[in-house]
Short mmCIF file of C-alpha atoms in Angstrom, two decimals:
data_model
loop_
_atom_site.label_atom_id
_atom_site.label_comp_id
_atom_site.label_asym_id
_atom_site.label_seq_id
_atom_site.Cartn_x
_atom_site.Cartn_y
_atom_site.Cartn_z
CA ILE A 1 37.16 77.28 -2.10
CA GLN A 2 34.88 77.76 -5.17
CA PHE A 3 36.02 78.85 -8.89
CA LYS A 4 35.49 79.24 -12.34
CA TYR A 5 37.21 77.67 -15.24
CA GLY A 6 37.47 81.00 -16.72
CA GLN A 7 39.25 82.04 -13.96
CA ALA A 8 42.85 81.38 -15.10
CA SER A 9 44.53 82.06 -12.02
CA LEU A 10 42.90 79.74 -10.08
CA LEU A 11 43.09 77.18 -12.39
CA THR A 12 46.69 77.33 -11.92
CA ALA A 13 46.54 77.83 -8.59
CA ALA A 14 44.38 74.40 -7.34
CA CYS A 15 46.73 72.62 -10.20
CA ASP A 16 50.33 73.68 -9.18
CA ALA A 17 48.91 72.60 -5.01
CA LEU A 18 47.64 69.34 -6.51
CA GLN A 19 50.84 68.65 -7.55
CA LYS A 20 52.28 69.30 -4.65
CA LEU A 21 49.87 67.21 -3.17
CA ILE A 22 50.26 63.96 -5.43
CA GLN A 23 54.37 64.39 -4.35
CA SER A 24 53.59 64.29 -0.61
CA PRO A 25 54.21 60.64 0.52
CA HIS A 26 51.06 60.94 2.90
CA CYS A 27 48.56 62.08 0.39
CA GLN A 28 45.92 58.89 0.71
CA ALA A 29 42.71 58.48 -1.94
CA ASP A 30 40.61 59.93 0.24
CA ILE A 31 42.28 63.09 0.50
CA LEU A 32 42.68 62.96 -2.92
CA LEU A 33 38.74 62.76 -4.14
CA GLU A 34 38.31 65.78 -1.72
CA TYR A 35 40.26 68.12 -3.06
CA PHE A 36 38.81 66.93 -6.48
CA ARG A 37 35.54 67.45 -5.27
CA ASP A 38 36.14 71.02 -3.25
CA MET A 39 38.28 72.30 -6.78
CA GLN A 40 35.55 71.09 -8.94
CA LEU A 41 38.80 70.35 -11.39
CA GLU A 42 38.14 67.95 -14.46
CA SER A 43 37.66 63.79 -14.00
CA PHE A 44 40.52 63.53 -16.74
CA LEU A 45 43.26 65.07 -14.45
CA LEU A 46 42.08 62.85 -11.36
CA ASN A 47 43.23 59.99 -13.22
CA GLU A 48 46.72 61.72 -14.25
CA SER A 49 46.97 62.22 -10.57
CA LEU A 50 45.90 58.58 -9.35
CA MET A 51 48.45 57.25 -11.99
CA LYS A 52 51.40 59.30 -10.59
CA LEU A 53 50.55 58.39 -6.55
CA PHE A 54 50.57 54.89 -7.79
CA GLU A 55 53.99 54.82 -9.94
CA SER A 56 55.08 56.81 -6.88
CA CYS A 57 53.94 54.19 -4.10
CA LEU A 58 55.95 51.26 -5.93
CA ILE A 59 59.03 53.19 -7.56
CA LYS A 60 60.03 55.97 -5.74
CA GLN A 61 58.93 54.86 -2.29
CA SER A 62 60.11 51.85 -2.59
CA HIS A 63 63.42 50.83 -3.48
CA GLY A 64 64.05 47.99 -1.56
CA LYS A 65 60.58 46.05 0.33
CA SER A 66 57.39 47.54 0.06
CA SER A 67 55.05 46.75 3.22
CA GLU A 68 51.62 45.78 3.42
CA LYS A 69 51.09 49.48 4.09
CA VAL A 70 52.29 50.72 0.82
CA LEU A 71 51.01 47.99 -1.43
CA ALA A 72 47.57 48.63 0.25
CA ARG A 73 48.13 52.52 -0.70
CA ALA A 74 48.97 51.19 -4.02
CA LYS A 75 45.79 49.06 -4.49
CA SER A 76 43.30 52.46 -3.11
CA PHE A 77 45.04 54.51 -6.10
CA LEU A 78 45.06 51.60 -9.05
CA SER A 79 40.96 50.83 -7.58
CA LEU A 80 39.99 54.27 -8.97
CA ILE A 81 41.67 54.82 -12.18
CA LYS A 82 39.24 54.71 -14.70
CA ASN A 83 41.61 54.44 -17.59
CA ASN A 84 44.21 52.71 -19.38
CA LYS A 85 44.86 51.25 -16.33
CA LEU A 86 46.17 47.37 -17.83
CA LYS A 87 48.86 49.78 -20.03
CA LEU A 88 50.36 51.53 -16.65
CA LEU A 89 50.61 48.05 -15.11
CA LYS A 90 52.67 46.64 -17.82
CA ASN A 91 54.83 49.85 -18.09
CA ILE A 92 55.27 50.08 -14.45
CA VAL A 93 56.73 46.49 -14.47
CA PRO A 94 60.69 47.17 -15.80
CA LYS A 95 60.02 50.34 -13.59
CA ILE A 96 60.26 48.96 -10.31
CA SER A 97 63.66 47.81 -8.36
CA SER A 98 64.83 44.52 -9.43
CA TYR A 99 64.87 43.76 -5.91
CA ASN A 100 61.59 44.58 -4.82
CA TYR A 101 59.55 40.98 -5.02
CA GLU A 102 56.35 42.37 -3.10
CA ALA A 103 55.67 45.09 -5.33
CA LEU A 104 56.42 43.25 -8.39
CA GLU A 105 54.55 40.45 -7.93
CA PHE A 106 51.57 42.49 -6.37
CA VAL A 107 51.75 44.41 -9.96
CA LEU A 108 51.54 41.23 -12.25
CA THR A 109 48.94 39.88 -10.30
CA GLU A 110 46.63 42.57 -11.39
CA ILE A 111 47.65 42.58 -14.87
CA LEU A 112 46.38 38.49 -14.75
CA ALA A 113 43.36 40.08 -13.20
CA LEU A 114 43.33 41.67 -16.29
CA GLU A 115 44.06 39.86 -19.14
CA ALA A 116 45.48 36.03 -19.46
CA ASN A 117 49.32 37.09 -19.99
CA GLU A 118 51.87 34.39 -19.94
CA GLU A 119 54.92 36.24 -19.42
CA ALA A 120 52.85 37.89 -16.48
CA SER A 121 52.36 34.41 -15.23
CA GLN A 122 55.28 33.13 -15.29
CA GLY A 123 57.08 36.22 -13.49
CA ILE A 124 54.88 35.28 -10.69
CA ASP A 125 56.85 31.84 -10.96
CA LEU A 126 59.85 33.06 -10.60
CA ILE A 127 59.15 35.58 -7.96
CA ARG A 128 57.56 32.91 -5.84
CA TYR A 129 60.31 30.68 -5.55
CA LEU A 130 63.27 33.81 -5.63
CA LYS A 131 61.48 35.18 -2.46
CA TYR A 132 62.51 32.26 -0.18
CA TYR A 133 65.77 32.23 -1.43
CA THR A 134 68.77 34.34 -0.22
CA ARG A 135 71.87 35.09 -2.82
CA CYS A 136 75.38 33.16 -1.59
CA THR A 137 77.21 36.18 -3.76
CA VAL A 138 77.82 39.62 -3.71
CA PRO A 139 76.40 41.88 -6.42
CA SER A 140 78.41 42.29 -9.40
CA GLU A 141 80.07 44.79 -11.32
CA THR A 142 77.51 43.87 -14.27
CA GLU A 143 74.51 43.70 -11.58
CA ILE A 144 75.72 46.84 -9.55
CA ARG A 145 75.56 48.79 -13.25
CA ILE A 146 72.79 47.80 -14.74
CA CYS A 147 70.55 47.95 -11.35
CA ARG A 148 71.78 51.27 -10.18
CA LYS A 149 69.82 52.73 -13.22
CA GLU A 150 66.69 51.65 -11.62
CA LEU A 151 67.35 54.27 -8.97
CA GLU A 152 65.43 57.28 -9.46
CA SER A 153 66.04 59.81 -6.65
CA GLU A 154 69.63 61.72 -6.32
CA GLU A 155 70.50 60.40 -2.78
CA LEU A 156 70.00 56.68 -3.81
CA ALA A 157 71.63 56.88 -7.33
CA GLY A 158 74.36 54.41 -7.87
CA VAL A 159 73.59 52.69 -4.63
CA LEU A 160 71.82 48.85 -4.44
CA PRO A 161 69.29 48.92 -1.93
CA GLU A 162 70.41 47.16 1.52
CA ILE A 163 68.18 44.16 0.60
CA SER A 164 70.35 43.34 -2.58
CA SER A 165 72.66 41.72 -0.31
CA ALA A 166 70.18 38.99 0.16
CA ARG A 167 67.91 38.98 -2.81
CA LEU A 168 68.43 38.28 -6.56
CA PRO A 169 67.61 40.93 -9.47
CA TYR A 170 64.64 40.03 -10.68
CA HIS A 171 64.46 41.68 -14.12
CA LEU A 172 68.23 40.67 -15.08
CA LEU A 173 66.88 36.87 -14.54
CA LYS A 174 64.37 37.75 -17.20
CA GLY A 175 67.29 39.04 -19.76
CA ILE A 176 70.14 37.87 -21.50
CA ASN A 177 72.34 38.73 -18.07
CA CYS A 178 70.50 35.64 -16.88
CA GLY A 179 73.45 33.82 -16.71
CA LYS A 180 76.07 35.85 -15.31
CA ILE A 181 73.91 35.95 -12.18
CA ILE A 182 73.05 32.72 -11.64
CA THR A 183 76.15 30.56 -12.45
CA PRO A 184 77.75 32.22 -9.36
CA GLU A 185 75.54 31.01 -7.10
CA MET A 186 74.91 27.07 -8.33
CA LYS A 187 76.57 25.52 -5.12
CA PRO A 188 76.29 21.90 -3.83
CA HIS A 189 73.72 23.35 -0.84
CA THR A 190 71.55 25.35 -3.49
CA LEU A 191 71.83 22.53 -6.39
CA THR A 192 68.70 21.52 -5.63
CA TYR A 193 67.38 25.10 -5.50
CA TRP A 194 68.39 25.47 -9.24
CA LEU A 195 67.21 22.16 -10.67
CA ASN A 196 63.26 22.80 -9.21
CA LEU A 197 63.57 26.72 -10.98
CA ALA A 198 65.70 25.57 -14.25
CA SER A 199 61.82 25.21 -15.99
CA VAL A 200 61.13 28.86 -15.20
CA LEU A 201 64.33 29.83 -16.43
CA ASN A 202 64.25 27.62 -19.42
CA LEU A 203 67.17 26.71 -17.96
CA LYS A 204 68.89 22.21 -19.06
CA ARG A 205 68.96 20.74 -15.99
CA ASP A 206 72.20 19.11 -17.06
CA ILE A 207 74.14 22.47 -17.99
CA VAL A 208 72.68 23.31 -13.68
CA ILE A 209 74.89 20.53 -12.55
CA GLY A 210 77.52 21.15 -15.19
CA ASN A 211 77.99 24.45 -13.56
CA THR A 212 78.28 23.58 -10.17
CA VAL A 213 80.64 20.95 -10.86
CA SER A 214 82.43 23.86 -12.55
CA ASN A 215 82.29 26.07 -9.02
CA VAL A 216 83.00 23.45 -6.48
CA MET A 217 86.53 22.61 -8.45
CA GLU A 218 87.19 26.44 -8.49
CA SER A 219 86.44 27.18 -5.20
CA TYR A 220 88.99 23.89 -4.02
CA LEU A 221 91.49 25.26 -6.65
CA GLN A 222 91.30 28.87 -5.62
CA SER A 223 91.68 28.07 -1.91
CA ALA A 224 94.39 25.00 -2.29
CA ALA A 225 97.90 25.20 -2.04
CA VAL A 226 99.11 22.67 -4.99
CA ASN A 227 102.46 21.48 -5.34
CA THR A 228 102.46 20.17 -8.62
CA SER A 229 105.24 17.34 -8.62
CA SER A 230 103.59 15.58 -5.49
CA ALA A 231 101.57 11.71 -6.70
CA SER A 232 99.58 11.85 -3.05
CA VAL A 233 96.28 13.56 -2.98
CA SER A 234 95.17 15.41 -0.05
CA SER A 235 92.40 14.28 1.91
CA GLU A 236 90.67 17.60 0.96
CA PHE A 237 90.58 17.00 -2.71
CA LEU A 238 89.41 13.18 -1.63
CA SER A 239 86.44 15.02 0.00
CA VAL A 240 86.24 17.57 -3.27
CA ALA A 241 86.39 14.30 -5.52
CA ASN A 242 83.43 12.80 -3.80
CA GLN A 243 81.23 15.39 -3.50
CA VAL A 244 81.54 16.06 -7.35
CA GLU A 245 80.82 12.30 -8.14
CA ALA A 246 77.47 12.80 -6.47
CA ILE A 247 77.05 16.08 -8.10
CA LEU A 248 77.55 14.05 -11.59
CA SER A 249 75.41 11.04 -10.48
CA ARG A 250 72.44 13.08 -10.71
CA VAL A 251 73.24 14.11 -14.60
CA GLU A 252 70.60 12.56 -17.12
CA ASP A 253 72.95 12.57 -19.92
CA LYS A 254 75.54 10.28 -19.79
CA ARG A 255 77.79 11.59 -22.84
CA TYR A 256 77.37 15.17 -20.55
CA GLN A 257 78.67 13.59 -17.85
CA ALA A 258 81.82 12.54 -19.83
CA GLU A 259 82.12 15.75 -21.83
CA LEU A 260 81.79 17.34 -18.63
CA CYS A 261 84.78 15.72 -17.11
CA CYS A 262 87.03 15.75 -19.94
CA ASN A 263 86.07 19.06 -21.13
CA SER A 264 85.59 21.20 -18.47
CA LEU A 265 87.65 19.32 -15.57
CA LEU A 266 91.51 17.89 -16.69
CA ASP A 267 92.66 21.15 -17.72
CA ARG A 268 92.03 22.63 -15.03
CA PHE A 269 94.67 20.42 -12.81
CA ARG A 270 98.48 20.35 -12.82
CA HIS A 271 98.91 18.38 -10.14
CA ALA A 272 99.64 14.49 -10.99
CA GLY A 273 97.69 13.23 -8.35
CA GLU A 274 94.63 15.21 -8.29
CA LEU A 275 94.92 14.68 -12.11
CA THR A 276 95.36 11.04 -12.63
CA LEU A 277 91.90 10.52 -9.56
CA VAL A 278 90.38 12.81 -12.05
CA LEU A 279 91.28 11.19 -15.60
CA GLN A 280 89.93 7.86 -13.60
CA ILE A 281 86.28 9.70 -13.20
CA ALA A 282 86.49 11.21 -16.46
CA LEU A 283 87.20 7.52 -17.98
CA ARG A 284 84.83 5.49 -16.02
CA TYR A 285 81.80 8.20 -17.28
CA ALA A 286 83.24 7.44 -20.68
CA GLU A 287 82.77 3.69 -20.06
CA GLN A 288 79.20 4.00 -18.73
CA TRP A 289 78.29 6.41 -22.17
CA LEU A 290 79.62 3.88 -23.91
CA ALA A 291 77.92 1.56 -23.02
CA SER A 292 74.46 3.09 -22.70
CA ALA A 293 75.00 3.98 -26.10
CA HIS A 294 75.71 0.46 -27.13
CA GLU A 295 72.36 -0.43 -25.43
#
């Protein structure tokens, strides 16, 4: 259809049709280019339309996990964008679902292709760890409250994607709520993972170990039926105590070992036998700390 720009009604109709076209999940880059050629629309509208389609691919149509097909479609739009490409990429990062590691990694990689960016580089390092981790805990109220704001469509409002049961929220791990999300995840079987990730998240290794010890003890106290008047120690607690000592052996700061036992463990126990055993462990670490300090 040919028309002159002076014919306002035809231009309006073409622009209205364009809006419907870019809202379609089936619109491809070649279809859009063909439409612009036929309608003889201004190039600035093409750039704007490509940006909207790019965002739609990674935000509205990918609340869970972006497939390779979706990412290829997004890349086809991005390759045709001429202006403000870097700004677009930076602005879209916080809008992508926290659980959509594939889309986040794609965008961060594109940012690095355009400029040296430490934040993007750190983000990619974090995602490469997160992709191989399966979470141990269910999303907390804090996580649900924050992450559900990412969901724009009405049918998904307030509902986290199914994949959130297995993945940790990327954006929250980059902010002030990081500790609330990852601390419950620190278990004996995940300790090595979190120690490896500590440098990426700027965490102290000994704090990670301390949180793991606290979680082990908390889990035991919640599950155990405690007779506070008994001096005998159950085989279950002996097993837990051995597990705690094995974890504490990985602490590098001897003083922190002693402080952890005294400050974090002693005040949790009321069972006479268990308290005695924990005191013995704490005393042993205190002696080791004093010996190392003397040396």
